[in-house]
Amino acid sequence: MILIADSGSTKTEWCIVNEKTGTPVQSIFTAGTNPYFQTSESIAEEIEGALCPAIAQYNSKIEAIYFYGAGCAFPEKNKIIADVLQHYIPAPVEVYSDLMAAARSLCKTNAGIACILGTGSNSCLFDGVEIIEHVSPLGFILGDEGSGAVLGKLLVGDCLKHQLPEALVKKFMKQYELTPELILERVYKQPFPNRFLATLSHFLLENITEQPIYNIVYSSFRNFFVRNVMQYDEYNQLPIHFTGSIAFYYKEILKEVALSLNLHLGNIEKAPMSGLISFHTHR
């Protein structure tokens, strides 16, 4: 058995896989794990409390762990994840970035541009084996264009600065039981403001036929392409693949923006797990 983890800022999908057959045996979802923002103690608490009880019957049968996660782009951060996992599951651990998960899942062994649009956003140029170029996403404060967190941030900003029709603003505040004071509290004083903002982005999808709402999504996706994808020299020669809930649910607008920029879209998947299973079981 092998254990594959795909971890974003909001949630982590764990899948125990029969390596010989390539068949998923059990899937578990826990909170997102990001060593860039979390301490080893908080990560260990989630592993011990949520993951270990769920996989107890398979714990001793796991022969390797492949962890792909947001915030896993530096050796010292990767070591935090590896050390915590090995403390609870006695198996070799390999830790990679969520970007490598996207590249391996979407591009397989072909060259391409792999992108993530979920709570956060990211992109890379992949040669079929390695990530050879990467434009830093910079997080939801400085970058992360097109992500759920940034879409939520833009929505909130437009609501509070009276850039949306009053009826839409009232509908939004009522639906999420928010006030300006509560929004500022959640964004500036409570942990994981990116997760909070990403949950608000659902309002955009529900009201996408409203022109001001559509404009927020369209312009943010355009910014993602221009400020990230189009920085790669081969952006107009390679397929541009996407994974993540935002890419999946807003795929029609994503296609419209790509077409307007004469870009070639490839695969658009909700999550990379099925592709990762194929990769690690050589199927």
PDB file of C-alpha atoms in Angstrom:
ATOM      1  CA  MET A   1       0.000   0.000   0.000  1.00  0.00           C
ATOM      2  CA  ILE A   2       1.064   3.590  -0.600  1.00  0.00           C
ATOM      3  CA  LEU A   3      -0.396   6.783   0.838  1.00  0.00           C
ATOM      4  CA  ILE A   4      -0.745   9.820  -1.439  1.00  0.00           C
ATOM      5  CA  ALA A   5      -1.679  13.224  -0.051  1.00  0.00           C
ATOM      6  CA  ASP A   6      -2.827  16.274  -1.989  1.00  0.00           C
ATOM      7  CA  SER A   7      -2.933  19.219   0.379  1.00  0.00           C
ATOM      8  CA  GLY A   8      -4.140  22.739  -0.306  1.00  0.00           C
ATOM      9  CA  SER A   9      -4.649  25.624   2.061  1.00  0.00           C
ATOM     10  CA  THR A  10      -8.243  24.556   2.768  1.00  0.00           C
ATOM     11  CA  LYS A  11      -8.284  20.749   2.754  1.00  0.00           C
ATOM     12  CA  THR A  12      -6.083  17.683   2.357  1.00  0.00           C
ATOM     13  CA  GLU A  13      -7.135  14.585   0.451  1.00  0.00           C
ATOM     14  CA  TRP A  14      -5.375  11.392   1.556  1.00  0.00           C
ATOM     15  CA  CYS A  15      -5.698   8.273  -0.557  1.00  0.00           C
ATOM     16  CA  ILE A  16      -4.474   4.797   0.336  1.00  0.00           C
ATOM     17  CA  VAL A  17      -3.709   2.986  -2.907  1.00  0.00           C
ATOM     18  CA  ASN A  18      -2.974  -0.626  -3.790  1.00  0.00           C
ATOM     19  CA  GLU A  19       0.273  -0.062  -5.678  1.00  0.00           C
ATOM     20  CA  LYS A  20       0.060  -3.338  -7.600  1.00  0.00           C
ATOM     21  CA  THR A  21      -3.390  -2.706  -9.055  1.00  0.00           C
ATOM     22  CA  GLY A  22      -3.500   1.096  -8.965  1.00  0.00           C
ATOM     23  CA  THR A  23      -6.800   0.873  -7.092  1.00  0.00           C
ATOM     24  CA  PRO A  24      -7.787   3.398  -4.411  1.00  0.00           C
ATOM     25  CA  VAL A  25      -8.537   1.589  -1.157  1.00  0.00           C
ATOM     26  CA  GLN A  26      -9.625   4.455   1.084  1.00  0.00           C
ATOM     27  CA  SER A  27      -9.919   8.238   0.817  1.00  0.00           C
ATOM     28  CA  ILE A  28      -9.856  10.603   3.784  1.00  0.00           C
ATOM     29  CA  PHE A  29     -10.260  14.363   3.951  1.00  0.00           C
ATOM     30  CA  THR A  30      -8.703  16.505   6.656  1.00  0.00           C
ATOM     31  CA  ALA A  31      -8.016  20.215   7.071  1.00  0.00           C
ATOM     32  CA  GLY A  32      -5.393  21.836   4.866  1.00  0.00           C
ATOM     33  CA  THR A  33      -1.766  21.438   5.907  1.00  0.00           C
ATOM     34  CA  ASN A  34       0.657  24.234   5.050  1.00  0.00           C
ATOM     35  CA  PRO A  35       4.070  24.277   6.803  1.00  0.00           C
ATOM     36  CA  TYR A  36       4.628  27.849   5.644  1.00  0.00           C
ATOM     37  CA  PHE A  37       1.837  29.073   7.931  1.00  0.00           C
ATOM     38  CA  GLN A  38       1.521  26.265  10.491  1.00  0.00           C
ATOM     39  CA  THR A  39       3.802  24.971  13.217  1.00  0.00           C
ATOM     40  CA  SER A  40       4.818  21.334  13.440  1.00  0.00           C
ATOM     41  CA  GLU A  41       2.630  21.089  16.544  1.00  0.00           C
ATOM     42  CA  SER A  42      -0.530  22.167  14.767  1.00  0.00           C
ATOM     43  CA  ILE A  43       0.217  19.850  11.851  1.00  0.00           C
ATOM     44  CA  ALA A  44       0.827  16.963  14.230  1.00  0.00           C
ATOM     45  CA  GLU A  45      -2.476  17.680  15.975  1.00  0.00           C
ATOM     46  CA  GLU A  46      -4.361  17.315  12.688  1.00  0.00           C
ATOM     47  CA  ILE A  47      -2.478  14.141  11.697  1.00  0.00           C
ATOM     48  CA  GLU A  48      -2.982  12.504  15.089  1.00  0.00           C
ATOM     49  CA  GLY A  49      -6.570  13.592  15.567  1.00  0.00           C
ATOM     50  CA  ALA A  50      -8.034  13.298  12.064  1.00  0.00           C
ATOM     51  CA  LEU A  51      -5.836  11.120   9.852  1.00  0.00           C
ATOM     52  CA  CYS A  52      -4.495   8.383  12.124  1.00  0.00           C
ATOM     53  CA  PRO A  53      -7.853   7.165  13.493  1.00  0.00           C
ATOM     54  CA  ALA A  54      -9.263   6.979   9.964  1.00  0.00           C
ATOM     55  CA  ILE A  55      -6.424   4.841   8.555  1.00  0.00           C
ATOM     56  CA  ALA A  56      -5.637   2.797  11.655  1.00  0.00           C
ATOM     57  CA  GLN A  57      -6.402  -0.537   9.964  1.00  0.00           C
ATOM     58  CA  TYR A  58      -3.904   0.210   7.161  1.00  0.00           C
ATOM     59  CA  ASN A  59      -1.190   2.010   9.117  1.00  0.00           C
ATOM     60  CA  SER A  60       1.233  -0.918   9.301  1.00  0.00           C
ATOM     61  CA  LYS A  61       0.645  -1.824   5.635  1.00  0.00           C
ATOM     62  CA  ILE A  62       1.696   1.543   4.194  1.00  0.00           C
ATOM     63  CA  GLU A  63       5.089   1.152   2.519  1.00  0.00           C
ATOM     64  CA  ALA A  64       5.587   4.676   1.186  1.00  0.00           C
ATOM     65  CA  ILE A  65       4.055   8.135   1.569  1.00  0.00           C
ATOM     66  CA  TYR A  66       3.963  10.788  -1.162  1.00  0.00           C
ATOM     67  CA  PHE A  67       2.868  14.155   0.175  1.00  0.00           C
ATOM     68  CA  TYR A  68       2.125  17.061  -2.167  1.00  0.00           C
ATOM     69  CA  GLY A  69       1.253  20.327  -0.517  1.00  0.00           C
ATOM     70  CA  ALA A  70       0.917  24.086  -0.547  1.00  0.00           C
ATOM     71  CA  GLY A  71       3.885  25.660   1.198  1.00  0.00           C
ATOM     72  CA  CYS A  72       6.134  22.671   0.449  1.00  0.00           C
ATOM     73  CA  ALA A  73       8.615  24.493  -1.765  1.00  0.00           C
ATOM     74  CA  PHE A  74      11.582  24.634   0.599  1.00  0.00           C
ATOM     75  CA  PRO A  75      13.616  21.771   2.152  1.00  0.00           C
ATOM     76  CA  GLU A  76      13.201  23.026   5.708  1.00  0.00           C
ATOM     77  CA  LYS A  77       9.419  23.216   5.298  1.00  0.00           C
ATOM     78  CA  ASN A  78       9.262  19.805   3.643  1.00  0.00           C
ATOM     79  CA  LYS A  79      11.188  18.332   6.562  1.00  0.00           C
ATOM     80  CA  ILE A  80       8.481  19.513   8.962  1.00  0.00           C
ATOM     81  CA  ILE A  81       5.886  17.485   7.051  1.00  0.00           C
ATOM     82  CA  ALA A  82       8.140  14.433   6.674  1.00  0.00           C
ATOM     83  CA  ASP A  83       9.097  14.377  10.361  1.00  0.00           C
ATOM     84  CA  VAL A  84       5.500  14.643  11.556  1.00  0.00           C
ATOM     85  CA  LEU A  85       4.250  11.914   9.210  1.00  0.00           C
ATOM     86  CA  GLN A  86       7.058   9.499  10.058  1.00  0.00           C
ATOM     87  CA  HIS A  87       6.348   9.974  13.739  1.00  0.00           C
ATOM     88  CA  TYR A  88       2.896   8.459  13.226  1.00  0.00           C
ATOM     89  CA  ILE A  89       3.364   6.246  10.156  1.00  0.00           C
ATOM     90  CA  PRO A  90       6.588   4.191   9.934  1.00  0.00           C
ATOM     91  CA  ALA A  91       7.195   4.511   6.184  1.00  0.00           C
ATOM     92  CA  PRO A  92       9.542   6.493   3.895  1.00  0.00           C
ATOM     93  CA  VAL A  93       8.143   9.939   3.088  1.00  0.00           C
ATOM     94  CA  GLU A  94       8.675  12.058  -0.008  1.00  0.00           C
ATOM     95  CA  VAL A  95       7.383  15.622   0.083  1.00  0.00           C
ATOM     96  CA  TYR A  96       6.736  17.730  -3.022  1.00  0.00           C
ATOM     97  CA  SER A  97       5.014  21.009  -3.770  1.00  0.00           C
ATOM     98  CA  ASP A  98       1.373  21.184  -4.814  1.00  0.00           C
ATOM     99  CA  LEU A  99       2.730  22.531  -8.085  1.00  0.00           C
ATOM    100  CA  MET A 100       4.550  19.259  -8.750  1.00  0.00           C
ATOM    101  CA  ALA A 101       1.284  17.468  -8.047  1.00  0.00           C
ATOM    102  CA  ALA A 102      -0.416  19.583 -10.694  1.00  0.00           C
ATOM    103  CA  ALA A 103       2.402  19.060 -13.195  1.00  0.00           C
ATOM    104  CA  ARG A 104       2.586  15.284 -12.780  1.00  0.00           C
ATOM    105  CA  SER A 105      -1.175  14.886 -12.754  1.00  0.00           C
ATOM    106  CA  LEU A 106      -1.980  17.173 -15.696  1.00  0.00           C
ATOM    107  CA  CYS A 107       1.022  16.899 -18.002  1.00  0.00           C
ATOM    108  CA  LYS A 108       1.973  13.282 -17.323  1.00  0.00           C
ATOM    109  CA  THR A 109       5.385  12.973 -19.064  1.00  0.00           C
ATOM    110  CA  ASN A 110       4.765  15.743 -21.614  1.00  0.00           C
ATOM    111  CA  ALA A 111       5.888  19.358 -21.635  1.00  0.00           C
ATOM    112  CA  GLY A 112       3.243  21.887 -20.673  1.00  0.00           C
ATOM    113  CA  ILE A 113       2.236  24.698 -18.383  1.00  0.00           C
ATOM    114  CA  ALA A 114       0.515  23.456 -15.231  1.00  0.00           C
ATOM    115  CA  CYS A 115      -1.675  25.815 -13.208  1.00  0.00           C
ATOM    116  CA  ILE A 116      -3.579  25.718  -9.939  1.00  0.00           C
ATOM    117  CA  LEU A 117      -6.681  27.781  -9.269  1.00  0.00           C
ATOM    118  CA  GLY A 118      -8.081  26.888  -5.878  1.00  0.00           C
ATOM    119  CA  THR A 119      -7.929  28.734  -2.574  1.00  0.00           C
ATOM    120  CA  GLY A 120      -4.592  30.013  -3.892  1.00  0.00           C
ATOM    121  CA  SER A 121      -3.137  30.089  -7.406  1.00  0.00           C
ATOM    122  CA  ASN A 122       0.148  28.965  -8.929  1.00  0.00           C
ATOM    123  CA  SER A 123       1.756  27.980 -12.213  1.00  0.00           C
ATOM    124  CA  CYS A 124       4.888  26.416 -13.672  1.00  0.00           C
ATOM    125  CA  LEU A 125       6.606  25.383 -16.879  1.00  0.00           C
ATOM    126  CA  PHE A 126       7.080  21.585 -16.862  1.00  0.00           C
ATOM    127  CA  ASP A 127       9.382  19.705 -19.263  1.00  0.00           C
ATOM    128  CA  GLY A 128       7.824  16.294 -18.661  1.00  0.00           C
ATOM    129  CA  VAL A 129      10.132  15.446 -15.763  1.00  0.00           C
ATOM    130  CA  GLU A 130      10.950  18.569 -13.795  1.00  0.00           C
ATOM    131  CA  ILE A 131       9.590  22.024 -13.156  1.00  0.00           C
ATOM    132  CA  ILE A 132      12.017  24.211 -15.095  1.00  0.00           C
ATOM    133  CA  GLU A 133      10.472  27.625 -14.532  1.00  0.00           C
ATOM    134  CA  HIS A 134       8.151  29.095 -11.949  1.00  0.00           C
ATOM    135  CA  VAL A 135       6.589  32.509 -11.455  1.00  0.00           C
ATOM    136  CA  SER A 136       6.081  33.076  -7.741  1.00  0.00           C
ATOM    137  CA  PRO A 137       2.369  33.419  -6.886  1.00  0.00           C
ATOM    138  CA  LEU A 138       3.233  35.742  -3.917  1.00  0.00           C
ATOM    139  CA  GLY A 139       0.166  34.807  -1.876  1.00  0.00           C
ATOM    140  CA  PHE A 140      -3.267  36.396  -1.746  1.00  0.00           C
ATOM    141  CA  ILE A 141      -2.019  39.788  -0.533  1.00  0.00           C
ATOM    142  CA  LEU A 142       0.556  40.405  -3.277  1.00  0.00           C
ATOM    143  CA  GLY A 143      -0.576  37.974  -5.969  1.00  0.00           C
ATOM    144  CA  ASP A 144      -2.593  34.744  -6.254  1.00  0.00           C
ATOM    145  CA  GLU A 145      -4.562  36.223  -9.145  1.00  0.00           C
ATOM    146  CA  GLY A 146      -7.638  34.187 -10.052  1.00  0.00           C
ATOM    147  CA  SER A 147      -7.662  32.255  -6.778  1.00  0.00           C
ATOM    148  CA  GLY A 148     -10.654  31.770  -4.509  1.00  0.00           C
ATOM    149  CA  ALA A 149      -9.029  33.953  -1.855  1.00  0.00           C
ATOM    150  CA  VAL A 150      -8.433  36.819  -4.278  1.00  0.00           C
ATOM    151  CA  LEU A 151     -11.897  36.512  -5.819  1.00  0.00           C
ATOM    152  CA  GLY A 152     -13.323  36.722  -2.306  1.00  0.00           C
ATOM    153  CA  LYS A 153     -11.064  39.672  -1.509  1.00  0.00           C
ATOM    154  CA  LEU A 154     -12.169  41.547  -4.628  1.00  0.00           C
ATOM    155  CA  LEU A 155     -15.817  40.800  -3.876  1.00  0.00           C
ATOM    156  CA  VAL A 156     -15.538  42.079  -0.303  1.00  0.00           C
ATOM    157  CA  GLY A 157     -13.625  45.153  -1.405  1.00  0.00           C
ATOM    158  CA  ASP A 158     -16.242  46.021  -4.011  1.00  0.00           C
ATOM    159  CA  CYS A 159     -19.026  45.509  -1.476  1.00  0.00           C
ATOM    160  CA  LEU A 160     -17.450  47.706   1.187  1.00  0.00           C
ATOM    161  CA  LYS A 161     -16.409  50.425  -1.269  1.00  0.00           C
ATOM    162  CA  HIS A 162     -19.889  50.580  -2.865  1.00  0.00           C
ATOM    163  CA  GLN A 163     -18.751  49.338  -6.264  1.00  0.00           C
ATOM    164  CA  LEU A 164     -21.617  46.841  -6.583  1.00  0.00           C
ATOM    165  CA  PRO A 165     -25.372  47.460  -6.840  1.00  0.00           C
ATOM    166  CA  GLU A 166     -26.864  47.926  -3.386  1.00  0.00           C
ATOM    167  CA  ALA A 167     -29.213  44.964  -3.863  1.00  0.00           C
ATOM    168  CA  LEU A 168     -26.246  42.638  -4.460  1.00  0.00           C
ATOM    169  CA  VAL A 169     -24.395  43.992  -1.440  1.00  0.00           C
ATOM    170  CA  LYS A 170     -27.417  43.428   0.807  1.00  0.00           C
ATOM    171  CA  LYS A 171     -27.905  39.938  -0.594  1.00  0.00           C
ATOM    172  CA  PHE A 172     -24.257  39.083   0.062  1.00  0.00           C
ATOM    173  CA  MET A 173     -24.198  40.420   3.622  1.00  0.00           C
ATOM    174  CA  LYS A 174     -27.438  38.665   4.517  1.00  0.00           C
ATOM    175  CA  GLN A 175     -26.459  35.334   2.957  1.00  0.00           C
ATOM    176  CA  TYR A 176     -23.194  35.149   4.897  1.00  0.00           C
ATOM    177  CA  GLU A 177     -24.477  36.938   8.012  1.00  0.00           C
ATOM    178  CA  LEU A 178     -21.717  39.524   7.734  1.00  0.00           C
ATOM    179  CA  THR A 179     -21.197  43.151   8.666  1.00  0.00           C
ATOM    180  CA  PRO A 180     -18.263  45.383   7.710  1.00  0.00           C
ATOM    181  CA  GLU A 181     -16.935  44.976  11.247  1.00  0.00           C
ATOM    182  CA  LEU A 182     -17.111  41.178  11.097  1.00  0.00           C
ATOM    183  CA  ILE A 183     -15.347  41.113   7.725  1.00  0.00           C
ATOM    184  CA  LEU A 184     -12.467  43.253   9.009  1.00  0.00           C
ATOM    185  CA  GLU A 185     -12.218  41.058  12.106  1.00  0.00           C
ATOM    186  CA  ARG A 186     -12.004  37.870  10.028  1.00  0.00           C
ATOM    187  CA  VAL A 187      -9.500  39.288   7.553  1.00  0.00           C
ATOM    188  CA  TYR A 188      -7.144  41.188   9.832  1.00  0.00           C
ATOM    189  CA  LYS A 189      -7.384  39.575  13.267  1.00  0.00           C
ATOM    190  CA  GLN A 190      -8.288  35.914  12.868  1.00  0.00           C
ATOM    191  CA  PRO A 191      -6.144  33.092  11.427  1.00  0.00           C
ATOM    192  CA  PHE A 192      -6.380  31.849   7.822  1.00  0.00           C
ATOM    193  CA  PRO A 193      -8.047  34.890   6.228  1.00  0.00           C
ATOM    194  CA  ASN A 194      -7.354  33.275   2.832  1.00  0.00           C
ATOM    195  CA  ARG A 195      -9.672  30.384   3.683  1.00  0.00           C
ATOM    196  CA  PHE A 196     -12.375  32.768   4.872  1.00  0.00           C
ATOM    197  CA  LEU A 197     -12.160  34.872   1.714  1.00  0.00           C
ATOM    198  CA  ALA A 198     -12.183  31.777  -0.504  1.00  0.00           C
ATOM    199  CA  THR A 199     -15.479  30.608   1.018  1.00  0.00           C
ATOM    200  CA  LEU A 200     -17.037  33.943   0.032  1.00  0.00           C
ATOM    201  CA  SER A 201     -16.104  33.371  -3.606  1.00  0.00           C
ATOM    202  CA  HIS A 202     -19.038  30.922  -3.848  1.00  0.00           C
ATOM    203  CA  PHE A 203     -21.279  33.987  -4.014  1.00  0.00           C
ATOM    204  CA  LEU A 204     -19.662  34.932  -7.312  1.00  0.00           C
ATOM    205  CA  LEU A 205     -20.544  31.604  -8.917  1.00  0.00           C
ATOM    206  CA  GLU A 206     -24.113  31.786  -7.649  1.00  0.00           C
ATOM    207  CA  ASN A 207     -24.540  35.273  -9.137  1.00  0.00           C
ATOM    208  CA  ILE A 208     -22.299  35.025 -12.183  1.00  0.00           C
ATOM    209  CA  THR A 209     -25.026  36.300 -14.531  1.00  0.00           C
ATOM    210  CA  GLU A 210     -24.798  39.698 -12.837  1.00  0.00           C
ATOM    211  CA  GLN A 211     -22.429  41.760 -15.004  1.00  0.00           C
ATOM    212  CA  PRO A 212     -20.410  43.318 -12.117  1.00  0.00           C
ATOM    213  CA  ILE A 213     -19.870  39.841 -10.664  1.00  0.00           C
ATOM    214  CA  TYR A 214     -18.862  38.406 -14.027  1.00  0.00           C
ATOM    215  CA  ASN A 215     -16.400  41.272 -14.459  1.00  0.00           C
ATOM    216  CA  ILE A 216     -14.650  40.454 -11.171  1.00  0.00           C
ATOM    217  CA  VAL A 217     -14.046  36.862 -12.255  1.00  0.00           C
ATOM    218  CA  TYR A 218     -13.106  37.693 -15.847  1.00  0.00           C
ATOM    219  CA  SER A 219     -10.591  40.392 -14.909  1.00  0.00           C
ATOM    220  CA  SER A 220      -9.009  38.245 -12.194  1.00  0.00           C
ATOM    221  CA  PHE A 221      -8.546  35.323 -14.599  1.00  0.00           C
ATOM    222  CA  ARG A 222      -7.084  37.672 -17.196  1.00  0.00           C
ATOM    223  CA  ASN A 223      -4.638  38.951 -14.582  1.00  0.00           C
ATOM    224  CA  PHE A 224      -3.646  35.361 -13.816  1.00  0.00           C
ATOM    225  CA  PHE A 225      -2.784  34.673 -17.451  1.00  0.00           C
ATOM    226  CA  VAL A 226      -0.995  37.967 -18.050  1.00  0.00           C
ATOM    227  CA  ARG A 227       0.938  38.160 -14.773  1.00  0.00           C
ATOM    228  CA  ASN A 228       1.802  34.461 -14.519  1.00  0.00           C
ATOM    229  CA  VAL A 229       1.305  32.205 -17.543  1.00  0.00           C
ATOM    230  CA  MET A 230       2.422  34.723 -20.149  1.00  0.00           C
ATOM    231  CA  GLN A 231       5.730  35.209 -18.336  1.00  0.00           C
ATOM    232  CA  TYR A 232       6.907  31.827 -19.668  1.00  0.00           C
ATOM    233  CA  ASP A 233       8.714  32.071 -23.010  1.00  0.00           C
ATOM    234  CA  GLU A 234       6.760  29.131 -24.447  1.00  0.00           C
ATOM    235  CA  TYR A 235       3.320  30.223 -23.221  1.00  0.00           C
ATOM    236  CA  ASN A 236       1.869  30.389 -26.743  1.00  0.00           C
ATOM    237  CA  GLN A 237       3.395  27.081 -27.866  1.00  0.00           C
ATOM    238  CA  LEU A 238       2.373  24.700 -25.078  1.00  0.00           C
ATOM    239  CA  PRO A 239      -0.986  23.544 -23.692  1.00  0.00           C
ATOM    240  CA  ILE A 240      -2.004  25.290 -20.481  1.00  0.00           C
ATOM    241  CA  HIS A 241      -3.547  22.863 -17.993  1.00  0.00           C
ATOM    242  CA  PHE A 242      -5.517  23.658 -14.839  1.00  0.00           C
ATOM    243  CA  THR A 243      -6.464  21.918 -11.637  1.00  0.00           C
ATOM    244  CA  GLY A 244      -8.445  23.222  -8.670  1.00  0.00           C
ATOM    245  CA  SER A 245     -12.040  23.953  -7.740  1.00  0.00           C
ATOM    246  CA  ILE A 246     -12.020  27.522  -9.049  1.00  0.00           C
ATOM    247  CA  ALA A 247     -10.689  26.439 -12.450  1.00  0.00           C
ATOM    248  CA  PHE A 248     -13.208  23.598 -12.602  1.00  0.00           C
ATOM    249  CA  TYR A 249     -16.356  25.504 -11.634  1.00  0.00           C
ATOM    250  CA  TYR A 250     -15.510  28.646 -13.618  1.00  0.00           C
ATOM    251  CA  LYS A 251     -14.104  26.760 -16.610  1.00  0.00           C
ATOM    252  CA  GLU A 252     -16.342  28.507 -19.156  1.00  0.00           C
ATOM    253  CA  ILE A 253     -15.061  31.948 -18.186  1.00  0.00           C
ATOM    254  CA  LEU A 254     -11.518  30.576 -18.070  1.00  0.00           C
ATOM    255  CA  LYS A 255     -11.957  29.395 -21.653  1.00  0.00           C
ATOM    256  CA  GLU A 256     -13.318  32.778 -22.726  1.00  0.00           C
ATOM    257  CA  VAL A 257     -10.323  34.597 -21.274  1.00  0.00           C
ATOM    258  CA  ALA A 258      -7.846  32.137 -22.825  1.00  0.00           C
ATOM    259  CA  LEU A 259      -9.510  32.546 -26.218  1.00  0.00           C
ATOM    260  CA  SER A 260      -9.319  36.338 -25.982  1.00  0.00           C
ATOM    261  CA  LEU A 261      -5.557  36.017 -25.409  1.00  0.00           C
ATOM    262  CA  ASN A 262      -5.046  33.368 -28.120  1.00  0.00           C
ATOM    263  CA  LEU A 263      -3.919  30.775 -25.598  1.00  0.00           C
ATOM    264  CA  HIS A 264      -4.318  27.005 -25.909  1.00  0.00           C
ATOM    265  CA  LEU A 265      -6.080  25.413 -22.939  1.00  0.00           C
ATOM    266  CA  GLY A 266      -5.468  21.748 -22.180  1.00  0.00           C
ATOM    267  CA  ASN A 267      -6.982  19.715 -19.336  1.00  0.00           C
ATOM    268  CA  ILE A 268      -9.114  21.301 -16.621  1.00  0.00           C
ATOM    269  CA  GLU A 269      -9.490  19.001 -13.609  1.00  0.00           C
ATOM    270  CA  LYS A 270     -11.119  19.580 -10.243  1.00  0.00           C
ATOM    271  CA  ALA A 271      -8.349  17.788  -8.334  1.00  0.00           C
ATOM    272  CA  PRO A 272      -5.057  16.045  -9.156  1.00  0.00           C
ATOM    273  CA  MET A 273      -5.515  12.845  -7.153  1.00  0.00           C
ATOM    274  CA  SER A 274      -6.546  10.505  -9.970  1.00  0.00           C
ATOM    275  CA  GLY A 275      -3.583  11.655 -12.053  1.00  0.00           C
ATOM    276  CA  LEU A 276      -1.221  11.202  -9.102  1.00  0.00           C
ATOM    277  CA  ILE A 277      -2.474   7.668  -8.577  1.00  0.00           C
ATOM    278  CA  SER A 278      -1.735   6.891 -12.223  1.00  0.00           C
ATOM    279  CA  PHE A 279       1.703   8.456 -11.929  1.00  0.00           C
ATOM    280  CA  HIS A 280       2.769   6.550  -8.810  1.00  0.00           C
ATOM    281  CA  THR A 281       1.387   3.223  -9.977  1.00  0.00           C
ATOM    282  CA  HIS A 282       2.758   3.667 -13.517  1.00  0.00           C
ATOM    283  CA  ARG A 283      -0.656   3.462 -15.182  1.00  0.00           C
TER     284      ARG A 283
END
